[in-house]
Coordinates of C-alpha atoms in Angstrom, one line a residue:
Chain A
M1 CA -17.6 -12.4 12.8
S2 CA -18.4 -14.5 15.7
I3 CA -17.2 -17.8 14.6
P4 CA -13.5 -16.5 14.0
F5 CA -13.8 -14.8 17.3
W6 CA -14.6 -18.3 19.1
R7 CA -11.6 -19.7 17.1
N8 CA -9.3 -17.3 18.3
R9 CA -10.6 -17.1 21.7
D10 CA -7.5 -18.4 23.3
R11 CA -5.1 -16.4 21.6
Y12 CA -7.4 -13.2 22.3
Y13 CA -7.9 -13.9 26.1
R14 CA -4.4 -15.5 27.0
M15 CA -2.2 -14.3 24.2
L16 CA -1.6 -17.7 23.2
G17 CA 1.1 -17.9 20.6
S18 CA 3.8 -20.4 19.9
K19 CA 7.0 -21.6 20.7
C20 CA 9.3 -23.9 18.4
Q21 CA 10.3 -27.2 19.8
K22 CA 13.6 -26.9 18.0
C23 CA 15.1 -23.9 18.2
G24 CA 13.0 -22.4 21.1
K25 CA 11.8 -19.3 19.3
E26 CA 8.6 -17.7 20.4
F27 CA 5.7 -16.2 18.1
F28 CA 2.8 -14.5 18.7
P29 CA 0.8 -14.4 16.4
S30 CA 1.2 -18.4 16.5
V31 CA 2.7 -19.8 13.5
L32 CA 2.3 -23.0 11.7
V33 CA 6.0 -23.1 10.4
C34 CA 8.7 -21.8 12.4
R35 CA 9.9 -18.6 11.1
S36 CA 13.2 -19.0 12.4
C37 CA 14.5 -22.7 11.7
H38 CA 11.2 -23.7 9.4
S39 CA 10.7 -26.7 11.9
T40 CA 6.9 -27.5 11.8
D41 CA 7.3 -28.9 15.3
V42 CA 5.8 -25.7 17.1
K43 CA 3.1 -25.7 20.1
D44 CA 1.0 -23.4 21.7
F45 CA 2.8 -21.2 24.3
E46 CA 1.4 -18.4 26.4
M47 CA 3.3 -15.0 26.1
P48 CA 4.7 -13.1 29.0
Q49 CA 2.2 -10.5 30.6
S50 CA 4.6 -7.5 30.8
G51 CA 7.0 -5.7 28.3
K52 CA 7.5 -2.1 27.1
L53 CA 6.1 0.5 24.8
L54 CA 8.5 1.0 21.6
S55 CA 5.7 3.5 19.8
Y56 CA 2.4 4.6 20.3
T57 CA -0.3 6.6 18.7
L58 CA -3.6 8.3 19.0
Q59 CA -6.3 7.1 16.7
K60 CA -8.7 9.5 15.8
E61 CA -10.2 8.3 12.9
S62 CA -12.2 5.2 13.5
I63 CA -12.8 2.0 12.0
S64 CA -16.7 0.6 11.4
G65 CA -17.8 -0.7 14.8
F66 CA -15.5 1.4 17.2
E67 CA -17.1 4.6 16.2
D68 CA -18.1 4.9 20.0
Q69 CA -14.6 4.2 21.3
E70 CA -13.0 7.3 19.6
P71 CA -10.3 8.2 19.9
M72 CA -8.3 5.0 20.7
V73 CA -4.4 4.9 21.8
F74 CA -2.6 2.0 20.2
G75 CA 0.8 0.9 20.9
L76 CA 3.8 -1.2 19.9
V77 CA 5.0 -3.5 22.5
E78 CA 7.8 -5.6 23.0
L79 CA 6.9 -8.2 25.7
D80 CA 9.6 -9.5 27.7
N81 CA 10.5 -12.4 25.4
G82 CA 11.5 -10.0 22.8
V83 CA 8.0 -11.2 20.5
R84 CA 6.7 -7.4 19.6
V85 CA 2.7 -7.3 19.0
V86 CA 0.4 -4.2 18.8
A87 CA -2.7 -3.6 20.8
Q88 CA -4.6 -1.1 22.6
I89 CA -3.5 0.8 25.5
V90 CA -5.6 1.7 28.5
D91 CA -5.9 3.2 31.7
T92 CA -3.7 6.1 31.1
P93 CA -3.9 9.3 29.0
Y94 CA -2.3 9.5 26.1
E95 CA -0.3 12.2 26.9
A96 CA 1.5 10.4 29.8
L97 CA 3.0 7.8 27.2
K98 CA 6.8 7.6 26.4
M99 CA 8.7 5.3 24.4
G100 CA 10.3 2.7 26.7
T101 CA 7.1 2.8 29.4
K102 CA 6.7 -0.6 31.1
V103 CA 3.3 -2.0 30.4
R104 CA 1.2 -5.3 31.5
T105 CA -1.7 -7.1 29.4
V106 CA -5.1 -6.7 30.6
F107 CA -8.2 -8.5 29.7
R108 CA -11.0 -6.2 28.4
K109 CA -13.7 -5.8 26.2
V110 CA -13.2 -5.2 22.6
R111 CA -16.5 -4.4 21.4
T112 CA -20.1 -5.3 21.1
D113 CA -20.7 -6.9 17.5
G114 CA -23.1 -5.0 15.7
E115 CA -25.1 -7.5 14.0
S116 CA -24.9 -10.5 16.5
G117 CA -24.9 -8.5 19.5
Q118 CA -21.7 -10.7 21.0
I119 CA -19.4 -9.2 23.3
Y120 CA -15.7 -9.8 22.2
Y121 CA -13.3 -9.4 25.1
G122 CA -9.3 -9.5 24.5
Y123 CA -6.1 -8.4 25.6
K124 CA -5.0 -4.7 25.8
F125 CA -2.2 -3.4 27.7
A126 CA -1.8 -0.5 30.5
P127 CA 1.1 1.0 32.2
V128 CA 2.6 -0.4 35.1
R129 CA 2.1 1.8 38.0
V130 CA 5.3 2.7 39.6
T131 CA 4.3 3.1 43.3
S132 CA 6.1 6.2 45.1
H133 CA 7.1 5.9 48.7
Chain B
M1 CA 8.8 -17.7 -25.9
N2 CA 9.8 -14.5 -24.3
S3 CA 8.4 -11.7 -26.5
R4 CA 8.9 -8.4 -25.7
V5 CA 6.0 -6.4 -24.1
Y6 CA 5.2 -2.8 -25.0
I7 CA 2.6 -0.4 -23.9
L8 CA 0.5 0.8 -26.7
D9 CA -1.8 3.6 -25.6
V10 CA -3.3 4.8 -22.0
G11 CA -6.4 6.2 -20.5
L12 CA -7.4 7.4 -17.2
T13 CA -10.3 9.6 -15.3
R14 CA -9.5 12.2 -12.8
V15 CA -9.5 10.9 -9.3
G16 CA -12.4 12.0 -6.9
D17 CA -15.6 11.9 -6.6
H18 CA -17.6 9.9 -9.6
W19 CA -20.8 9.8 -7.6
K20 CA -22.7 9.1 -11.1
S21 CA -20.6 6.2 -12.0
S22 CA -21.1 2.6 -11.2
I23 CA -18.0 0.6 -10.9
Q24 CA -18.5 -0.7 -14.8
E25 CA -19.3 2.7 -16.2
L26 CA -16.2 4.3 -14.3
A27 CA -14.1 1.7 -15.9
Y28 CA -15.8 2.2 -19.5
E29 CA -14.9 5.9 -19.0
S30 CA -11.3 5.1 -18.6
A31 CA -10.9 2.8 -21.8
K32 CA -13.3 4.2 -24.1
G33 CA -11.1 6.9 -25.7
L34 CA -8.2 4.4 -25.9
L35 CA -10.5 1.5 -27.5
H36 CA -11.8 4.2 -30.3
R37 CA -8.0 5.1 -30.9
N38 CA -6.8 1.9 -31.3
S39 CA -8.6 -0.1 -33.9
R40 CA -9.7 -3.4 -32.9
S41 CA -8.1 -5.0 -35.9
I42 CA -5.9 -6.7 -33.9
P43 CA -8.2 -8.5 -31.4
F44 CA -7.7 -8.3 -27.7
D45 CA -7.0 -11.7 -26.1
G46 CA -7.6 -10.9 -22.6
L47 CA -8.5 -8.2 -20.2
V48 CA -7.2 -8.0 -16.4
V49 CA -9.2 -5.8 -14.2
A50 CA -7.5 -4.5 -10.7
N51 CA -9.7 -3.8 -8.0
A52 CA -9.6 -4.1 -4.1
L53 CA -12.6 -3.1 -2.5
S54 CA -15.7 -4.0 -4.9
E55 CA -17.0 -6.6 -2.5
I56 CA -17.4 -3.7 0.2
S57 CA -17.9 -0.4 -2.0
S58 CA -20.4 -2.1 -4.6
S59 CA -21.2 -5.7 -3.5
Q60 CA -20.0 -6.8 -6.2
Q61 CA -17.2 -9.7 -7.4
N62 CA -16.5 -11.2 -10.8
L63 CA -15.3 -7.9 -12.2
G64 CA -13.7 -9.8 -15.2
P65 CA -16.4 -10.9 -17.1
L66 CA -18.6 -7.6 -16.0
I67 CA -16.4 -5.1 -17.3
A68 CA -15.7 -7.3 -20.7
D69 CA -19.5 -7.3 -21.1
A70 CA -19.5 -3.5 -20.5
L71 CA -16.9 -2.8 -23.0
Q72 CA -18.2 -5.2 -25.5
L73 CA -15.1 -7.1 -25.6
D74 CA -16.2 -10.3 -26.8
N75 CA -14.1 -13.7 -26.9
V76 CA -11.6 -12.6 -24.2
E77 CA -9.9 -14.4 -21.3
A78 CA -11.2 -11.9 -18.5
I79 CA -9.9 -12.0 -15.0
E80 CA -9.6 -10.0 -11.8
V81 CA -6.6 -9.7 -9.7
E82 CA -6.5 -8.4 -6.2
A83 CA -3.3 -7.6 -4.2
A84 CA -4.8 -4.9 -2.2
G85 CA -2.6 -1.3 -3.1
A86 CA -0.9 -3.1 -5.3
S87 CA -3.5 -4.8 -7.3
G88 CA -3.2 -2.3 -10.3
A89 CA 0.7 -3.5 -10.5
A90 CA -0.2 -7.0 -10.2
A91 CA -2.4 -7.0 -12.9
V92 CA 0.4 -5.7 -15.1
H93 CA 2.7 -8.2 -13.8
V94 CA 0.1 -11.0 -14.7
A95 CA -1.0 -9.6 -18.2
S96 CA 3.1 -8.9 -19.3
K97 CA 3.6 -12.8 -18.5
M98 CA 0.7 -13.7 -20.5
L99 CA 2.1 -11.7 -23.2
S100 CA 5.9 -12.5 -22.8
S101 CA 5.0 -16.4 -23.0
E102 CA 2.7 -15.8 -26.0
H103 CA -0.3 -17.0 -24.5
W104 CA -1.7 -13.3 -25.6
K105 CA -0.9 -11.2 -28.5
K106 CA -2.6 -7.9 -26.7
C107 CA -4.7 -7.3 -23.7
L108 CA -6.4 -4.3 -21.7
V109 CA -5.6 -3.8 -18.2
I110 CA -8.0 -1.8 -16.5
G111 CA -7.7 -0.7 -12.7
V112 CA -11.0 0.6 -11.0
E113 CA -12.0 1.6 -7.7
K114 CA -15.3 3.0 -6.1
M115 CA -14.7 4.2 -2.9
R116 CA -16.7 7.4 -2.1
D117 CA -19.8 5.4 -2.0
L118 CA -18.7 4.3 1.3
E119 CA -19.2 6.1 4.6
P120 CA -15.9 7.2 6.2
S121 CA -15.6 4.3 9.5
K122 CA -16.5 1.9 6.3
I123 CA -13.7 3.5 4.3
T124 CA -11.0 3.4 7.4
L125 CA -11.8 -0.4 7.5
A126 CA -11.6 -1.2 3.8
Q127 CA -8.1 0.4 3.8
A128 CA -7.0 -2.0 6.4
L129 CA -8.0 -5.0 4.7
S130 CA -4.5 -5.5 3.9
E131 CA -3.5 -6.1 7.3
Q132 CA -3.8 -9.3 9.2
A133 CA -7.5 -8.7 10.3
E134 CA -7.0 -11.1 13.3
Y135 CA -4.7 -8.9 15.1
T136 CA -5.1 -5.7 14.0
H137 CA -8.6 -4.3 12.9
F138 CA -10.6 -6.8 15.1
F139 CA -9.3 -4.6 17.8
G140 CA -10.1 -1.4 16.0
M141 CA -6.8 -0.4 14.6
S142 CA -6.3 1.3 11.4
L143 CA -3.9 1.0 8.3
A144 CA -3.1 4.5 9.7
S145 CA -2.4 3.8 13.0
L146 CA 0.2 1.3 12.0
N147 CA 2.0 3.7 9.6
A148 CA 2.1 6.2 12.8
L149 CA 3.6 3.5 15.0
L150 CA 6.2 2.9 12.4
A151 CA 6.7 6.8 11.6
R152 CA 7.2 7.3 15.3
L153 CA 9.5 4.7 15.2
Y154 CA 11.3 6.0 12.3
M155 CA 11.7 9.6 13.8
S156 CA 12.9 8.7 16.8
E157 CA 15.5 6.0 15.1
Y158 CA 16.8 8.7 12.9
G159 CA 16.3 11.9 14.8
T160 CA 13.9 13.4 11.8
T161 CA 11.7 16.0 12.8
R162 CA 8.2 16.7 12.0
D163 CA 8.8 19.2 9.3
Q164 CA 11.2 17.0 7.7
L165 CA 8.7 14.4 7.6
S166 CA 6.2 16.6 5.7
S167 CA 8.3 17.1 2.9
F168 CA 6.9 14.4 1.1
P169 CA 3.5 15.4 0.7
V170 CA 4.4 18.8 -0.1
I171 CA 6.4 17.2 -3.2
A172 CA 3.4 15.1 -3.9
H173 CA 1.1 18.5 -3.9
K174 CA 3.5 20.3 -6.1
N175 CA 3.7 17.9 -8.7
S176 CA -0.1 17.3 -8.5
S177 CA -0.9 21.1 -8.6
T178 CA -0.2 20.7 -12.3
C179 CA -2.1 17.4 -12.9
E180 CA -5.0 17.5 -14.8
H181 CA -6.1 13.9 -13.4
A182 CA -5.1 14.7 -10.0
Q183 CA -7.7 14.8 -6.9
F184 CA -6.1 17.8 -5.2
R185 CA -4.6 20.4 -7.6
K186 CA -3.2 22.3 -4.7
K187 CA 0.1 22.9 -3.1
F188 CA 0.9 23.0 0.4
S189 CA 3.7 23.8 2.6
R190 CA 5.4 22.0 4.8
D191 CA 4.1 23.9 7.8
D192 CA 0.5 23.2 6.1
V193 CA 1.1 19.7 6.4
S194 CA 2.6 19.5 10.0
R195 CA -0.2 21.6 11.3
S196 CA -3.0 19.6 9.3
E197 CA -5.7 17.6 11.5
I198 CA -4.3 14.6 13.4
V199 CA -5.7 11.2 11.8
S200 CA -3.0 9.1 13.9
D201 CA -0.3 11.0 16.1
P202 CA 1.9 11.8 14.8
L203 CA 0.2 11.2 11.2
R204 CA -1.8 14.3 9.9
V205 CA -4.2 14.2 7.3
L206 CA -1.5 15.5 4.9
D207 CA 0.5 12.5 5.6
C208 CA -2.2 10.1 4.5
A209 CA -3.4 9.6 0.6
P210 CA -6.6 10.9 0.0
V211 CA -9.9 8.7 -0.4
G212 CA -11.1 8.5 -4.4
D213 CA -12.9 7.0 -7.1
G214 CA -11.0 6.6 -10.4
S215 CA -10.1 4.2 -13.0
A216 CA -7.1 3.7 -15.2
A217 CA -6.5 1.5 -18.4
I218 CA -3.4 0.6 -20.4
I219 CA -3.2 -1.3 -24.0
L220 CA -0.4 -3.9 -23.6
A221 CA 0.9 -6.1 -26.8
S222 CA 3.9 -8.3 -27.5
G223 CA 6.2 -7.2 -29.7
E224 CA 5.6 -9.6 -32.3
E225 CA 2.4 -8.2 -33.6
M226 CA 3.8 -4.7 -34.0
D227 CA 5.4 -2.7 -36.7
A228 CA 8.0 -0.2 -36.5
Q229 CA 5.7 2.6 -36.5
Q230 CA 4.0 1.2 -33.4
R231 CA 7.0 0.6 -31.4
R232 CA 8.1 4.1 -32.1
N233 CA 4.9 5.1 -30.3
S234 CA 5.1 2.7 -27.5
V235 CA 6.9 2.2 -24.4
E236 CA 8.5 -1.1 -23.3
I237 CA 8.1 -3.0 -20.1
V238 CA 11.6 -4.3 -19.8
T239 CA 11.2 -6.0 -16.3
S240 CA 8.3 -6.9 -14.2
E241 CA 9.4 -8.3 -10.6
S242 CA 7.8 -8.9 -7.4
A243 CA 8.7 -9.7 -3.9
S244 CA 6.5 -10.4 -0.9
G245 CA 7.4 -10.5 2.8
R246 CA 6.0 -10.3 6.4
V247 CA 2.8 -8.6 6.3
N248 CA 2.7 -7.2 10.1
F249 CA 5.6 -4.8 10.0
F250 CA 6.2 -5.5 13.9
E251 CA 7.3 -8.7 13.4
R252 CA 10.1 -8.0 10.9
D253 CA 13.8 -8.1 12.3
D254 CA 14.2 -4.8 11.0
M255 CA 11.2 -2.9 11.2
L256 CA 12.7 0.3 9.3
E257 CA 13.6 -1.7 6.1
F258 CA 11.0 -2.2 3.1
M259 CA 12.5 -5.8 2.2
S260 CA 9.7 -6.6 -0.6
T261 CA 10.5 -3.4 -2.3
K262 CA 14.4 -4.1 -1.8
K263 CA 14.1 -7.5 -3.0
A264 CA 12.0 -6.6 -6.2
A265 CA 14.1 -3.9 -7.0
D266 CA 17.0 -5.9 -6.8
R267 CA 15.9 -8.5 -9.0
A268 CA 14.9 -5.9 -11.5
F269 CA 18.3 -4.6 -11.6
L270 CA 19.9 -7.6 -12.2
K271 CA 17.8 -8.9 -14.5
T272 CA 18.3 -5.6 -16.7
G273 CA 21.8 -4.9 -15.8
L274 CA 20.5 -1.2 -14.9
S275 CA 20.9 0.4 -12.0
I276 CA 19.2 3.7 -10.2
D277 CA 21.5 6.0 -12.3
D278 CA 20.0 4.9 -15.4
I279 CA 16.4 5.8 -14.2
D280 CA 14.9 9.2 -15.1
I281 CA 11.6 8.9 -12.9
F282 CA 10.4 7.0 -10.2
E283 CA 6.6 6.6 -9.6
I284 CA 6.4 5.1 -5.7
H285 CA 3.9 4.0 -3.5
D286 CA 3.7 7.3 -1.6
A287 CA 0.3 6.6 0.3
Y288 CA 1.7 7.7 3.5
S289 CA 4.8 10.2 4.0
V290 CA 6.5 7.6 6.2
G291 CA 6.1 4.9 3.8
A292 CA 7.6 7.4 1.0
A293 CA 10.9 7.5 3.1
L294 CA 11.1 4.1 3.5
I295 CA 10.8 3.4 -0.3
C296 CA 13.4 5.7 -1.4
E297 CA 15.6 4.1 1.6
A298 CA 15.0 0.9 0.0
L299 CA 15.2 1.9 -3.6
G300 CA 18.4 3.1 -2.6
L301 CA 17.9 6.7 -3.6
S302 CA 18.6 7.7 0.1
K303 CA 20.9 6.1 2.6
R304 CA 19.0 4.9 5.4
G305 CA 17.6 7.5 7.7
E306 CA 18.1 10.1 5.2
A307 CA 15.2 10.5 3.1
C308 CA 13.4 13.2 4.5
K309 CA 16.7 15.3 4.5
D310 CA 17.0 14.4 0.7
A311 CA 13.3 15.5 0.0
V312 CA 14.0 18.7 1.8
S313 CA 16.9 19.4 -0.4
G314 CA 15.1 19.1 -3.7
K315 CA 16.8 15.8 -4.9
F316 CA 13.1 14.2 -5.4
D317 CA 11.5 17.3 -7.3
L318 CA 10.9 17.1 -10.8
N319 CA 14.3 19.0 -11.7
G320 CA 16.1 17.3 -9.0
Q321 CA 18.8 13.9 -9.1
F322 CA 15.5 11.3 -8.6
P323 CA 12.1 12.8 -9.6
I324 CA 9.6 10.8 -7.6
S325 CA 5.6 11.0 -8.0
T326 CA 5.9 13.1 -11.1
F327 CA 2.1 13.7 -11.1
G328 CA 1.5 13.8 -7.7
G329 CA 1.5 9.9 -6.5
M330 CA -0.9 8.6 -4.2
K331 CA -0.7 11.1 -2.0
G332 CA -1.3 14.0 -4.7
R333 CA -2.9 12.5 -7.4
G334 CA -4.9 10.3 -5.5
Y335 CA -5.1 6.6 -4.1
P336 CA -8.4 4.8 -5.6
V337 CA -6.6 1.6 -3.7
G338 CA -7.0 -1.0 -6.6
A339 CA -6.8 1.0 -9.5
A340 CA -3.7 3.2 -8.4
G341 CA -0.9 1.0 -9.6
V342 CA -2.5 1.5 -13.1
Y343 CA -2.4 5.1 -12.9
Q344 CA 1.5 4.8 -12.1
F345 CA 1.8 3.4 -15.8
C346 CA -0.2 5.7 -17.5
E347 CA 1.8 8.6 -15.9
A348 CA 5.2 6.7 -16.5
F349 CA 4.0 6.5 -20.2
M350 CA 3.3 10.0 -20.4
Q351 CA 6.4 10.9 -19.3
L352 CA 8.6 8.9 -21.5
K353 CA 6.3 10.2 -24.5
E354 CA 6.7 13.5 -23.7
K355 CA 3.1 14.2 -22.8
A356 CA 3.4 15.1 -19.3
G357 CA 3.0 18.9 -20.0
F358 CA 3.7 21.1 -17.1
N359 CA 5.0 17.9 -15.2
Q360 CA 7.4 16.6 -17.9
V361 CA 10.9 15.5 -17.1
P362 CA 13.2 16.6 -19.8
N363 CA 14.4 13.6 -21.8
A364 CA 12.8 11.1 -19.6
R365 CA 13.8 7.4 -21.3
R366 CA 13.5 5.3 -18.4
A367 CA 10.9 5.0 -15.4
L368 CA 10.8 2.8 -12.6
I369 CA 7.4 2.2 -11.0
Q370 CA 7.3 0.7 -7.1
T371 CA 3.8 -0.5 -6.3
M372 CA 3.0 -2.1 -2.7
S373 CA 0.4 -3.6 -1.0
G374 CA -0.3 -2.8 2.8
I375 CA 2.9 -1.9 5.0
D376 CA 5.4 -3.4 2.2
S377 CA 3.9 -7.1 2.5
S378 CA 4.5 -7.1 -1.2
C379 CA 6.0 -5.1 -3.8
F380 CA 6.0 -4.9 -7.5
I381 CA 8.8 -3.3 -9.5
H382 CA 8.4 -2.3 -13.2
I383 CA 10.9 -0.6 -15.5
L384 CA 9.7 1.1 -18.7
S385 CA 11.7 2.3 -21.5
T386 CA 11.7 4.0 -24.6
Q387 CA 14.7 2.9 -26.0
H388 CA 14.3 -0.2 -28.1
K389 CA 17.2 -2.6 -28.8
G390 CA 15.8 -3.8 -32.0

């Protein structure tokens, strides 16, 4: 797992996706060919760091390697540029989440690789704190 | 070119725990009766094995020759087909094209899957392999969680209640309660489903297909080689179509439309000139309740957003307008991933040959089989018929 992780580190650390240089459409995960106009002139492009929650779930059955993090909260997020991603949602009780909750990207530990011992990091999302007066 | 393709015979094991059987032994179990009944006077030209998870469950690849060896099928071309949850239907798709093009005259398709040897978290990982690894299970996300996100969207968009969503597992288990080869021969009420343990909220354990071992086998032949009696005893595969689309459901323009299913079904109906009203039973890939609803809508059995209401009304029951999952489907019969598609063919065959016992849909003449990988990333549509045109 460690080499694919290394290869993707900019995707995981900065949410580096793509932008089509011809029609301007943005994508994450990155694409090789524009999904809108099929141009191959696509360049790396960083995703905006905020968006809103379209859906969310509390996962109680873990995937191998994540048993120690059970249960986990995951969400479907629409970023401010309209791109939709799925990611873990952190720093909030599950019960506080609603459709439409504003979220921002945070940089966190994903897990420790059981075989190599390497620690993987990546993007997650946390609700934007509303300051009250 | 373009011979007609027929299913001559079918065999299957009960879905569930087969602790004592290896992957080869389980495959043999499903095929032995059918090999015994069908003399080898016309030799098999090919063997297509459908499997999705043998690398993980049995540290094994190369199932084509391994299973040909176990069955003593000498001189066959032996190949394996993998298309995650659609492997079984993909194998039939490949086999039927081999036969219709007259490259083969007769072949065996065997779906086999061992899942119960794995510990639970490894099973959850194995089930998620259909999704784009780097952006889903790398972060710990299961296939059930992706379906849960979809379910919440669906329910919110259409105002579907938890009770209504539970209607699909209820149909599946009603049908599997009288199915001998089903993993769970037990009925559940909508309340049972809605109150079962949470897997990925809002999905409960009874929204999700169970984990089981299983194997199913069918013999296919081209019409050229068959006499009148054989044709009478067989079922024709009148069309075998496939379509694929965006793997990540969250990247689709319309997240609540199963486009692969819709495209493959449209092609199947266009090629045959048939419509849903000409079909008597529908075997669908109902591994998740929300998926079952979206499949019914993509096939045109329900209007968008109304599949759960239709399910509650009885439209999809064995005696309803469009019977689905007549032996329990993935949810009730069980879901040995790579083998599951082949079970659907066995069940459709049993319906069309009036060998479905308690589950018989009267006068069933045509069946549609919908099988998909992941969340409709690819779909195979087959239409089976007992009405021969000559």
